[in-house]
Amino acid sequence: DTEVTQTPKHLVMGMTNKKSLKCEQHMGHRAMYWYKQKAKKPPELMFVYSYEKLSINESVPSRFSPECPNSSLLNLHLHALQPEDSALYLCASSQGGPPGATEAFFGQGTRLTVV
Amino acid sequence: AQSVTQLDSQVPVFEEAPVELRCNYSSSVSVYLFWYVQYPNQGLQLLLKYLSGSTLVKGINGFEAEFNKSQTSFHLRKPSVHISDTAEYFCAVSRSSTPLVFGKGTRLSVIA
């Protein structure tokens, strides 16, 4: 199984809502990532979890709150978002703690629209 | 810090013609290099990777890339493209302790 599964595929939320994005992998990977991708742009790194601990936060606003309940799951909690936060949110995983030694496997993404 | 430059934002090519998508990287230390493809409304799929060893790397869907250390390049090639190859292609670089950094992407449009 080389899949990274993201739910939901699409999400529309108001600026006062609280919602969560979920990501799951069963490849035994110990590094997991959240990327944000705007239209016609490359993915931008948001967070990295290594061995279930937050190792990188790319100065992401606090309205985005990541959580790694266990080595297979990664959540992104959303609160008080702005319309400019609308984007494709991609989850990825890779083997081992240091994330650069092997390729990252990506999920299909969650298309988020903030209204 | 490492960075990646994809020299062409768009590449139109006729079906069954060859194609080359260019990628240059900058880093003072050894890096790992990747090409990913993204179809509309999809995630990223790995085409191929260079970690070490042979500089000519073969990937999925008939793509290959050549790592050239002296020119700091990792260009992607395919000898004959299909309509189904129309997609966005991202070159990416990492080191042993850093996550992927992506180039801006190249939109490959295959024309029938």
mmCIF file of C-alpha atoms in Angstrom, chain A residues 33 35 37 40-45 48 56 88 90 98-109 111, chain B residues 32 34 36 38 41-46 49 51 88 90 94-105:
data_model
loop_
_atom_site.group_PDB
_atom_site.id
_atom_site.type_symbol
_atom_site.label_atom_id
_atom_site.label_comp_id
_atom_site.label_asym_id
_atom_site.label_seq_id
_atom_site.Cartn_x
_atom_site.Cartn_y
_atom_site.Cartn_z
ATOM 1 C CA TYR A 33 3.996 16.969 5.915
ATOM 2 C CA TYR A 35 1.766 21.631 1.975
ATOM 3 C CA GLN A 37 -0.814 24.924 -3.058
ATOM 4 C CA LYS A 40 -0.775 27.657 -10.830
ATOM 5 C CA LYS A 41 1.838 27.683 -8.050
ATOM 6 C CA PRO A 42 4.114 25.025 -6.579
ATOM 7 C CA PRO A 43 3.349 23.422 -3.207
ATOM 8 C CA GLU A 44 4.586 25.441 -0.249
ATOM 9 C CA LEU A 45 5.673 23.650 2.891
ATOM 10 C CA VAL A 48 6.741 18.763 9.087
ATOM 11 C CA ILE A 56 9.279 22.378 11.126
ATOM 12 C CA LEU A 88 -5.358 22.814 -2.314
ATOM 13 C CA LEU A 90 -1.635 18.418 0.296
ATOM 14 C CA PRO A 98 15.117 13.153 7.949
ATOM 15 C CA PRO A 99 12.741 13.885 5.110
ATOM 16 C CA GLY A 100 15.188 14.328 2.313
ATOM 17 C CA ALA A 101 16.666 10.885 1.830
ATOM 18 C CA THR A 102 13.732 9.351 0.008
ATOM 19 C CA GLU A 103 10.826 10.514 -2.017
ATOM 20 C CA ALA A 104 7.682 11.923 -0.492
ATOM 21 C CA PHE A 105 4.355 10.297 -1.295
ATOM 22 C CA PHE A 106 1.495 12.728 -1.719
ATOM 23 C CA GLY A 107 -2.217 12.441 -1.124
ATOM 24 C CA GLN A 108 -4.800 13.695 -3.596
ATOM 25 C CA GLY A 109 -5.343 16.831 -1.577
ATOM 26 C CA ARG A 111 -9.651 21.544 -2.068
ATOM 27 C CA TYR B 32 18.651 14.689 -3.952
ATOM 28 C CA PHE B 34 13.068 14.621 -8.024
ATOM 29 C CA TYR B 36 6.850 15.070 -9.865
ATOM 30 C CA GLN B 38 0.471 16.792 -11.203
ATOM 31 C CA ASN B 41 -7.191 18.506 -9.444
ATOM 32 C CA GLN B 42 -4.845 15.744 -8.303
ATOM 33 C CA GLY B 43 -1.969 15.334 -5.902
ATOM 34 C CA LEU B 44 1.656 14.941 -6.944
ATOM 35 C CA GLN B 45 3.002 11.698 -8.342
ATOM 36 C CA LEU B 46 6.690 10.870 -8.367
ATOM 37 C CA LYS B 49 14.406 10.492 -8.441
ATOM 38 C CA LEU B 51 19.744 10.017 -4.905
ATOM 39 C CA GLU B 88 2.130 20.253 -14.605
ATOM 40 C CA PHE B 90 7.602 20.017 -10.821
ATOM 41 C CA SER B 94 16.169 18.167 -0.956
ATOM 42 C CA ARG B 95 19.086 17.273 1.262
ATOM 43 C CA SER B 96 19.340 14.540 3.837
ATOM 44 C CA SER B 97 17.810 16.701 6.544
ATOM 45 C CA THR B 98 15.562 19.099 4.676
ATOM 46 C CA PRO B 99 12.150 18.705 3.092
ATOM 47 C CA LEU B 100 11.432 19.039 -0.585
ATOM 48 C CA VAL B 101 11.727 22.453 -2.183
ATOM 49 C CA PHE B 102 9.829 22.757 -5.444
ATOM 50 C CA GLY B 103 10.474 24.720 -8.581
ATOM 51 C CA LYS B 104 7.691 26.869 -9.989
ATOM 52 C CA GLY B 105 6.531 24.171 -12.354
#
